Amino acid sequence: MKKGYYGQWGGAFIPEVLQQTFIDLNKVYEQARADASFWQEYVELMGNYSCRPTPLTYAENLTRHFGGAKIFIKREDLNHTGAHKANNVMGQGLLVRRMGKKRVIAETGAGQHGMATATMAARFGFACTIYMGEEDVARQRPNVFWMEKLGATVVPVTDGSRTLKDAMNEAFRDWVASMDDTHYVIGTVCGPHPFPEMVAWFQSIIGQEARQQILRQHGGLPARVYACVGGGSNAMGIFQGFIDDAGVDLVGVEAGGLGIATGRHAARMVEGSGASPGVAQGYKSLFLQSPEGQMLDTHSIAAGLDYVGVSPILADLGGQGRVRFTAATDREVLEALGLTMRSEGIIPAMESAHAFAQAFKEASTMSPDQAIIINMSGRGDKDIFTIAHAFDDPSWKAFIVKRAEAYACD
């Protein structure tokens, strides 16, 4: 197989001006992979700075509620900055330090990757610029606030649909103009090689931990592992712990939005999604696009899943049948979120709640001697505005009005 390709997907479709930058990046990445001390340094950093290993929590109340398989939750929400994103950015931060660059840039949708990148930049002393779609800036204002307080410059992107794909385009434009001293910290297993492979490598720490934990706590492998899929980094992270176990069903859950039939969704791998092969943002994969190759607008209640493409690695695994893809609608996600909060006192991110929704559909059909793992990729406090609006909470509305009036009087 050609380096950087996964079946027919992947590659590095980059402008000539970035060729040397990618040669240098590939060189330092390959050196790091061949250096056992680098991974040791990375694991120690994540343990000392980011609370790893994260727990695998047995959801006793949810298990009792559904009366089927034992439900375990991999708690990436307890990672520093509240999501799995720190795994990737801290690893890339170590590479940036090896390269001697002084500035990092990133794109973000849900804000968790931007938050993690801003945190990493503060930790290592890098200048930092975060590109974020204008719509996502409004949806994820708490994360924007913290990014700025951490010292990052947040640039709202007003082009296109003003969401993740547009933020990624702007970040690439910046990198072309600043590549000598800047590294682009791509946040998911997409983009030109080596990013899909590199991000998957750093995120594999999730699966390594989860495998050891489920064997210790359950006494065997899980029957199924669920993860939400936007670009796909949290899914690739946990799936790698079980990818070689044919008896473990790996389930990727995409954003069904208002329903696949409506066209208002962000699913690429499920039947009827309308996705087709294409090349965009430096890689070949399946994209939601017009017959002319123009990227379409997407919709999801979760900003981090509101993306037009999917990882070339997952596109290949889906094509092989190794990963089973489904979709959860906005409504199903809210119901799963509410049930999880009330049953376990755990608040998943909107993105993660997609994985919960699909697991809840299937858990009761399984036997009590089976176990499933849900990868909780992040915590829901970042979604307070979206969640409160979706649940139509009157006290929250009154609070917002009151605070707005108070600020107007200051």
Short mmCIF file of C-alpha atoms in Angstrom, two decimals:
data_model
loop_
_atom_site.label_atom_id
_atom_site.label_comp_id
_atom_site.label_asym_id
_atom_site.label_seq_id
_atom_site.Cartn_x
_atom_site.Cartn_y
_atom_site.Cartn_z
CA MET A 1 0.00 0.00 0.00
CA LYS A 2 1.29 3.45 -0.91
CA LYS A 3 2.39 5.46 2.11
CA GLY A 4 -0.34 7.77 3.34
CA TYR A 5 -3.14 5.81 1.64
CA TYR A 6 -5.78 3.55 3.17
CA GLY A 7 -7.17 1.57 0.28
CA GLN A 8 -8.17 4.24 -2.22
CA TRP A 9 -8.39 7.03 0.39
CA GLY A 10 -5.87 9.46 1.82
CA GLY A 11 -2.81 10.97 0.18
CA ALA A 12 -1.31 14.43 0.40
CA PHE A 13 -2.79 16.88 -2.09
CA ILE A 14 -0.87 20.01 -1.16
CA PRO A 15 0.38 23.13 -2.96
CA GLU A 16 3.97 23.18 -4.13
CA VAL A 17 4.84 25.87 -1.60
CA LEU A 18 4.12 23.44 1.27
CA GLN A 19 6.13 20.51 -0.12
CA GLN A 20 9.26 21.17 1.95
CA THR A 21 7.18 21.81 5.07
CA PHE A 22 5.61 18.38 4.70
CA ILE A 23 8.96 16.74 4.00
CA ASP A 24 10.27 18.22 7.26
CA LEU A 25 7.12 17.23 9.17
CA ASN A 26 7.23 13.66 7.89
CA LYS A 27 10.89 13.41 8.86
CA VAL A 28 10.41 14.54 12.46
CA TYR A 29 7.27 12.42 12.82
CA GLU A 30 9.00 9.25 11.56
CA GLN A 31 11.94 9.91 13.85
CA ALA A 32 9.59 10.27 16.80
CA ARG A 33 7.77 7.03 15.96
CA ALA A 34 11.09 5.18 15.81
CA ASP A 35 12.21 6.64 19.14
CA ALA A 36 10.77 4.70 22.09
CA SER A 37 11.78 7.51 24.44
CA PHE A 38 9.46 9.90 22.60
CA TRP A 39 6.37 7.80 23.34
CA GLN A 40 7.54 7.41 26.93
CA GLU A 41 7.91 11.19 27.20
CA TYR A 42 4.44 11.59 25.71
CA VAL A 43 2.80 9.12 28.12
CA GLU A 44 4.53 10.75 31.09
CA LEU A 45 3.40 14.20 29.95
CA MET A 46 -0.20 13.02 29.62
CA GLY A 47 -0.05 11.37 33.02
CA ASN A 48 1.40 14.39 34.80
CA TYR A 49 -0.48 17.10 32.92
CA SER A 50 -3.67 15.57 31.59
CA CYS A 51 -4.95 13.04 34.14
CA ARG A 52 -4.26 9.90 32.13
CA PRO A 53 -5.19 7.11 32.25
CA THR A 54 -8.81 8.21 32.15
CA PRO A 55 -11.24 5.83 33.93
CA LEU A 56 -13.51 3.24 32.40
CA THR A 57 -16.72 3.74 34.37
CA TYR A 58 -19.26 0.95 34.80
CA ALA A 59 -22.67 2.58 34.25
CA GLU A 60 -24.61 0.45 36.69
CA ASN A 61 -27.86 2.44 36.55
CA LEU A 62 -28.00 2.57 32.74
CA THR A 63 -27.19 -1.14 32.60
CA ARG A 64 -30.10 -1.85 34.93
CA HIS A 65 -32.38 0.49 32.96
CA PHE A 66 -31.85 -1.32 29.65
CA GLY A 67 -31.58 -4.80 31.11
CA GLY A 68 -29.09 -6.03 28.53
CA ALA A 69 -25.35 -5.69 28.08
CA LYS A 70 -23.13 -4.17 30.76
CA ILE A 71 -22.45 -0.55 29.80
CA PHE A 72 -18.99 0.92 30.35
CA ILE A 73 -18.04 4.53 29.59
CA LYS A 74 -14.50 5.55 28.63
CA ARG A 75 -14.16 8.91 30.37
CA GLU A 76 -12.24 11.19 28.00
CA ASP A 77 -14.26 14.01 29.53
CA LEU A 78 -11.89 13.76 32.49
CA ASN A 79 -8.88 14.48 30.29
CA HIS A 80 -7.43 17.98 30.78
CA THR A 81 -9.49 20.56 28.80
CA GLY A 82 -12.46 18.19 28.94
CA ALA A 83 -12.06 16.05 25.84
CA HIS A 84 -9.88 13.63 23.93
CA LYS A 85 -8.42 16.53 21.96
CA ALA A 86 -5.58 17.05 24.44
CA ASN A 87 -4.10 13.67 23.49
CA ASN A 88 -3.36 14.82 19.97
CA VAL A 89 -2.34 18.42 20.61
CA MET A 90 0.11 17.64 23.40
CA GLY A 91 1.75 15.04 21.17
CA GLN A 92 1.99 17.51 18.31
CA GLY A 93 3.33 20.09 20.77
CA LEU A 94 6.27 17.80 21.48
CA LEU A 95 6.88 17.54 17.72
CA VAL A 96 6.68 21.34 17.31
CA ARG A 97 9.31 21.71 20.00
CA ARG A 98 11.53 19.24 18.13
CA MET A 99 11.08 21.24 14.93
CA GLY A 100 12.00 24.48 16.70
CA LYS A 101 8.90 26.36 15.55
CA LYS A 102 7.42 29.10 17.70
CA ARG A 103 3.80 29.43 16.55
CA VAL A 104 0.85 27.07 16.16
CA ILE A 105 -2.46 27.47 14.37
CA ALA A 106 -5.56 25.30 14.46
CA GLU A 107 -9.13 25.00 13.27
CA THR A 108 -11.96 24.14 15.64
CA GLY A 109 -15.70 23.46 15.53
CA ALA A 110 -16.91 22.50 18.98
CA GLY A 111 -14.08 24.54 20.44
CA GLN A 112 -12.52 21.62 22.30
CA HIS A 113 -9.63 21.31 19.86
CA GLY A 114 -9.10 25.06 19.93
CA MET A 115 -9.20 25.00 23.72
CA ALA A 116 -6.71 22.14 23.83
CA THR A 117 -4.39 23.83 21.31
CA ALA A 118 -4.48 27.12 23.22
CA THR A 119 -3.67 25.19 26.40
CA MET A 120 -0.78 23.37 24.73
CA ALA A 121 0.56 26.66 23.37
CA ALA A 122 0.50 28.19 26.83
CA ARG A 123 2.23 25.11 28.26
CA PHE A 124 5.04 25.15 25.66
CA GLY A 125 5.28 28.92 25.16
CA PHE A 126 4.06 29.09 21.54
CA ALA A 127 2.12 31.90 19.91
CA CYS A 128 -1.32 30.62 18.91
CA THR A 129 -4.08 31.49 16.43
CA ILE A 130 -7.37 29.59 16.28
CA TYR A 131 -9.72 29.70 13.27
CA MET A 132 -13.37 29.07 14.05
CA GLY A 133 -16.50 29.41 11.94
CA GLU A 134 -18.58 32.42 12.94
CA GLU A 135 -21.60 30.19 13.63
CA ASP A 136 -19.52 27.97 15.91
CA VAL A 137 -18.12 31.02 17.73
CA ALA A 138 -21.71 31.86 18.69
CA ARG A 139 -22.55 28.25 19.64
CA GLN A 140 -19.41 27.73 21.70
CA ARG A 141 -18.84 31.12 23.35
CA PRO A 142 -17.53 29.65 26.67
CA ASN A 143 -14.68 27.90 24.85
CA VAL A 144 -13.91 31.06 22.85
CA PHE A 145 -13.65 33.00 26.12
CA TRP A 146 -11.16 30.52 27.59
CA MET A 147 -9.09 30.28 24.40
CA GLU A 148 -8.61 34.03 24.46
CA LYS A 149 -7.79 34.06 28.17
CA LEU A 150 -5.16 31.38 27.53
CA GLY A 151 -3.48 33.80 25.13
CA ALA A 152 -4.76 32.60 21.76
CA THR A 153 -6.11 34.83 19.02
CA VAL A 154 -9.50 33.54 17.87
CA VAL A 155 -10.40 34.46 14.29
CA PRO A 156 -14.10 34.10 13.34
CA VAL A 157 -14.45 32.79 9.78
CA THR A 158 -17.32 34.35 7.83
CA ASP A 159 -16.92 32.45 4.53
CA GLY A 160 -19.23 29.67 3.34
CA SER A 161 -21.35 27.99 5.98
CA ARG A 162 -19.19 29.59 8.70
CA THR A 163 -18.49 26.20 10.32
CA LEU A 164 -15.63 23.71 10.62
CA LYS A 165 -14.76 23.16 6.96
CA ASP A 166 -14.46 26.92 6.43
CA ALA A 167 -12.24 27.28 9.51
CA MET A 168 -9.98 24.54 8.12
CA ASN A 169 -9.69 26.36 4.79
CA GLU A 170 -8.62 29.57 6.54
CA ALA A 171 -6.05 27.73 8.65
CA PHE A 172 -4.48 26.28 5.49
CA ARG A 173 -4.28 29.78 3.98
CA ASP A 174 -2.48 31.02 7.08
CA TRP A 175 -0.04 28.11 6.98
CA VAL A 176 0.93 28.77 3.37
CA ALA A 177 1.89 32.31 4.37
CA SER A 178 3.67 31.45 7.64
CA MET A 179 5.08 27.93 7.27
CA ASP A 180 8.66 28.82 8.23
CA ASP A 181 7.87 29.38 11.90
CA THR A 182 4.33 27.94 12.18
CA HIS A 183 2.91 24.44 12.59
CA TYR A 184 -0.72 23.66 11.75
CA VAL A 185 -2.13 21.45 14.51
CA ILE A 186 -4.85 19.62 12.59
CA GLY A 187 -7.35 18.35 15.12
CA THR A 188 -8.65 15.16 13.57
CA VAL A 189 -7.65 12.15 11.47
CA CYS A 190 -8.16 14.07 8.23
CA GLY A 191 -6.03 16.30 6.03
CA PRO A 192 -2.93 15.42 4.04
CA HIS A 193 -0.51 12.70 5.14
CA PRO A 194 0.99 12.37 7.74
CA PHE A 195 -1.86 13.98 9.73
CA PRO A 196 -4.39 11.10 9.65
CA GLU A 197 -1.75 8.58 10.71
CA MET A 198 -0.10 10.93 13.20
CA VAL A 199 -3.30 11.99 14.95
CA ALA A 200 -4.46 8.36 15.10
CA TRP A 201 -1.14 7.43 16.70
CA PHE A 202 -1.49 9.97 19.49
CA GLN A 203 -5.16 9.10 20.04
CA SER A 204 -4.38 5.37 20.22
CA ILE A 205 -3.63 5.91 23.90
CA ILE A 206 -7.43 5.79 24.44
CA GLY A 207 -7.76 2.32 22.98
CA GLN A 208 -4.64 1.00 24.69
CA GLU A 209 -6.05 2.04 28.07
CA ALA A 210 -9.61 0.90 27.34
CA ARG A 211 -8.47 -2.59 26.33
CA GLN A 212 -6.52 -3.11 29.54
CA GLN A 213 -9.36 -1.68 31.62
CA ILE A 214 -12.18 -3.77 30.14
CA LEU A 215 -10.15 -6.97 30.45
CA ARG A 216 -9.51 -6.18 34.10
CA GLN A 217 -13.04 -5.01 34.98
CA HIS A 218 -15.16 -7.29 32.80
CA GLY A 219 -12.82 -10.24 32.43
CA GLY A 220 -13.01 -10.25 28.64
CA LEU A 221 -13.33 -8.16 25.52
CA PRO A 222 -16.39 -5.99 24.83
CA ALA A 223 -18.94 -7.15 22.30
CA ARG A 224 -19.25 -3.63 20.87
CA VAL A 225 -17.43 -0.30 21.05
CA TYR A 226 -19.30 2.91 20.19
CA ALA A 227 -17.83 6.29 19.26
CA CYS A 228 -19.18 9.40 17.57
CA VAL A 229 -17.62 10.31 14.22
CA GLY A 230 -17.05 13.80 12.89
CA GLY A 231 -13.58 13.75 11.39
CA GLY A 232 -13.03 10.63 13.46
CA SER A 233 -10.14 11.09 15.93
CA ASN A 234 -11.87 9.88 19.09
CA ALA A 235 -13.29 6.91 17.19
CA MET A 236 -9.90 5.96 15.76
CA GLY A 237 -8.41 6.42 19.21
CA ILE A 238 -10.58 3.82 20.92
CA PHE A 239 -11.08 1.54 17.89
CA GLN A 240 -7.32 0.91 17.67
CA GLY A 241 -7.46 -0.95 20.97
CA PHE A 242 -9.76 -3.58 19.41
CA ILE A 243 -9.17 -3.32 15.65
CA ASP A 244 -7.52 -6.76 15.44
CA ASP A 245 -10.26 -8.49 17.47
CA ALA A 246 -12.72 -9.77 14.87
CA GLY A 247 -15.33 -10.50 17.54
CA VAL A 248 -15.55 -6.87 18.66
CA ASP A 249 -18.11 -4.83 16.71
CA LEU A 250 -16.81 -1.30 16.15
CA VAL A 251 -19.65 1.20 15.71
CA GLY A 252 -19.13 4.74 14.39
CA VAL A 253 -22.08 7.08 14.97
CA GLU A 254 -22.47 10.06 12.68
CA ALA A 255 -24.63 13.16 12.95
CA GLY A 256 -28.09 12.33 11.62
CA GLY A 257 -29.22 15.90 12.22
CA LEU A 258 -32.86 16.33 11.27
CA GLY A 259 -32.86 12.96 9.50
CA ILE A 260 -30.89 11.56 6.57
CA ALA A 261 -33.86 11.93 4.22
CA THR A 262 -34.07 15.69 4.92
CA GLY A 263 -30.54 16.37 3.70
CA ARG A 264 -29.98 18.33 6.94
CA HIS A 265 -27.29 16.14 8.47
CA ALA A 266 -23.53 15.55 8.56
CA ALA A 267 -23.38 11.80 7.84
CA ARG A 268 -21.02 10.52 5.16
CA MET A 269 -20.78 6.78 5.73
CA VAL A 270 -24.39 5.65 6.26
CA GLU A 271 -26.59 4.47 3.41
CA GLY A 272 -28.42 7.27 1.64
CA SER A 273 -26.22 10.06 3.03
CA GLY A 274 -25.37 11.30 -0.46
CA ALA A 275 -21.60 11.41 0.15
CA SER A 276 -19.29 10.78 -2.79
CA PRO A 277 -15.53 10.47 -3.40
CA GLY A 278 -13.62 13.70 -3.69
CA VAL A 279 -10.43 15.56 -2.87
CA ALA A 280 -10.56 18.51 -0.50
CA GLN A 281 -8.41 20.06 2.22
CA GLY A 282 -5.43 17.98 1.16
CA TYR A 283 -6.84 14.44 1.15
CA LYS A 284 -9.11 12.06 -0.72
CA SER A 285 -12.16 10.71 1.07
CA LEU A 286 -15.95 10.74 1.06
CA PHE A 287 -17.48 14.22 1.18
CA LEU A 288 -20.94 15.73 1.15
CA GLN A 289 -20.67 17.60 -2.11
CA SER A 290 -22.57 18.61 -5.20
CA PRO A 291 -22.11 16.75 -8.52
CA GLU A 292 -19.76 19.61 -9.44
CA GLY A 293 -17.60 18.99 -6.37
CA GLN A 294 -18.77 21.95 -4.31
CA MET A 295 -18.92 21.20 -0.60
CA LEU A 296 -22.48 21.22 0.74
CA ASP A 297 -23.75 22.81 3.93
CA THR A 298 -24.12 20.34 6.80
CA HIS A 299 -26.19 20.32 9.96
CA SER A 300 -25.76 18.88 13.44
CA ILE A 301 -26.76 19.96 16.91
CA ALA A 302 -23.12 19.14 17.77
CA ALA A 303 -20.64 21.64 16.36
CA GLY A 304 -17.81 19.11 16.43
CA LEU A 305 -19.65 16.71 14.11
CA ASP A 306 -20.75 19.41 11.68
CA TYR A 307 -18.10 18.50 9.10
CA VAL A 308 -18.34 17.72 5.42
CA GLY A 309 -15.72 14.93 5.18
CA VAL A 310 -14.57 11.86 7.08
CA SER A 311 -11.19 10.36 7.89
CA PRO A 312 -9.67 8.38 5.01
CA ILE A 313 -8.80 5.67 7.55
CA LEU A 314 -12.44 5.32 8.60
CA ALA A 315 -13.61 5.50 4.99
CA ASP A 316 -11.43 2.47 4.30
CA LEU A 317 -12.47 0.59 7.47
CA GLY A 318 -16.10 1.25 6.61
CA GLY A 319 -15.60 0.00 3.09
CA GLN A 320 -14.01 -3.18 4.44
CA GLY A 321 -16.93 -3.66 6.82
CA ARG A 322 -14.64 -3.53 9.86
CA VAL A 323 -16.44 -0.46 11.23
CA ARG A 324 -20.24 -0.36 11.19
CA PHE A 325 -21.63 3.15 10.67
CA THR A 326 -24.95 4.46 11.92
CA ALA A 327 -26.46 7.90 12.51
CA ALA A 328 -28.30 9.48 15.43
CA THR A 329 -30.68 12.40 15.00
CA ASP A 330 -30.62 15.59 17.05
CA ARG A 331 -33.74 14.45 18.90
CA GLU A 332 -32.29 11.03 19.75
CA VAL A 333 -29.14 12.71 20.99
CA LEU A 334 -31.04 15.00 23.36
CA GLU A 335 -33.01 12.07 24.74
CA ALA A 336 -29.81 10.07 25.33
CA LEU A 337 -28.18 13.09 26.96
CA GLY A 338 -31.09 13.59 29.33
CA LEU A 339 -31.20 9.92 30.31
CA THR A 340 -27.45 9.78 30.95
CA MET A 341 -27.51 12.88 33.13
CA ARG A 342 -30.44 11.66 35.23
CA SER A 343 -29.22 8.06 35.51
CA GLU A 344 -25.50 8.43 36.08
CA GLY A 345 -24.81 12.06 36.97
CA ILE A 346 -22.59 12.28 33.88
CA ILE A 347 -22.97 15.03 31.28
CA PRO A 348 -21.69 13.99 27.84
CA ALA A 349 -20.80 16.50 25.17
CA MET A 350 -23.34 16.76 22.37
CA GLU A 351 -20.87 14.99 20.11
CA SER A 352 -20.37 12.09 22.53
CA ALA A 353 -24.12 11.81 23.11
CA HIS A 354 -24.45 10.49 19.54
CA ALA A 355 -22.52 7.38 20.60
CA PHE A 356 -24.71 7.05 23.70
CA ALA A 357 -27.85 7.30 21.55
CA GLN A 358 -26.84 4.40 19.32
CA ALA A 359 -25.65 2.27 22.22
CA PHE A 360 -28.99 2.80 23.96
CA LYS A 361 -30.83 1.58 20.85
CA GLU A 362 -28.92 -1.70 20.94
CA ALA A 363 -28.03 -2.46 24.59
CA SER A 364 -31.35 -4.09 25.49
CA THR A 365 -31.06 -6.55 22.59
CA MET A 366 -27.83 -7.96 24.03
CA SER A 367 -27.26 -10.47 26.83
CA PRO A 368 -26.17 -9.56 30.38
CA ASP A 369 -22.90 -11.45 30.00
CA GLN A 370 -21.87 -9.09 27.20
CA ALA A 371 -20.25 -5.69 27.65
CA ILE A 372 -20.19 -2.55 25.55
CA ILE A 373 -17.93 0.50 25.74
CA ILE A 374 -19.14 3.99 24.89
CA ASN A 375 -16.33 6.44 24.22
CA MET A 376 -17.34 9.66 25.97
CA SER A 377 -15.11 11.94 23.92
CA GLY A 378 -15.90 15.09 25.91
CA ARG A 379 -17.99 16.73 28.60
CA GLY A 380 -21.12 18.77 28.01
CA ASP A 381 -20.41 21.94 29.94
CA LYS A 382 -19.17 23.55 26.73
CA ASP A 383 -22.66 22.97 25.29
CA ILE A 384 -24.58 24.77 28.04
CA PHE A 385 -26.15 27.30 25.66
CA THR A 386 -27.14 24.68 23.08
CA ILE A 387 -28.45 22.24 25.69
CA ALA A 388 -30.42 24.87 27.63
CA HIS A 389 -32.00 26.13 24.39
CA ALA A 390 -32.83 22.62 23.20
CA PHE A 391 -34.50 21.74 26.50
CA ASP A 392 -36.31 25.11 26.43
CA ASP A 393 -35.30 25.79 30.02
CA PRO A 394 -37.24 28.85 31.30
CA SER A 395 -34.94 29.57 34.24
CA TRP A 396 -31.93 29.64 31.91
CA LYS A 397 -33.70 32.07 29.60
CA ALA A 398 -34.52 34.31 32.56
CA PHE A 399 -30.90 34.15 33.72
CA ILE A 400 -29.57 35.16 30.28
CA VAL A 401 -31.99 38.09 30.06
CA LYS A 402 -31.08 39.24 33.56
CA ARG A 403 -27.34 39.03 32.89
CA ALA A 404 -27.73 40.86 29.59
CA GLU A 405 -29.60 43.66 31.33
CA ALA A 406 -26.94 43.85 34.03
CA TYR A 407 -24.12 44.07 31.47
CA ALA A 408 -26.02 46.75 29.53
CA CYS A 409 -26.16 48.85 32.70
CA ASP A 410 -22.45 48.53 33.51
#
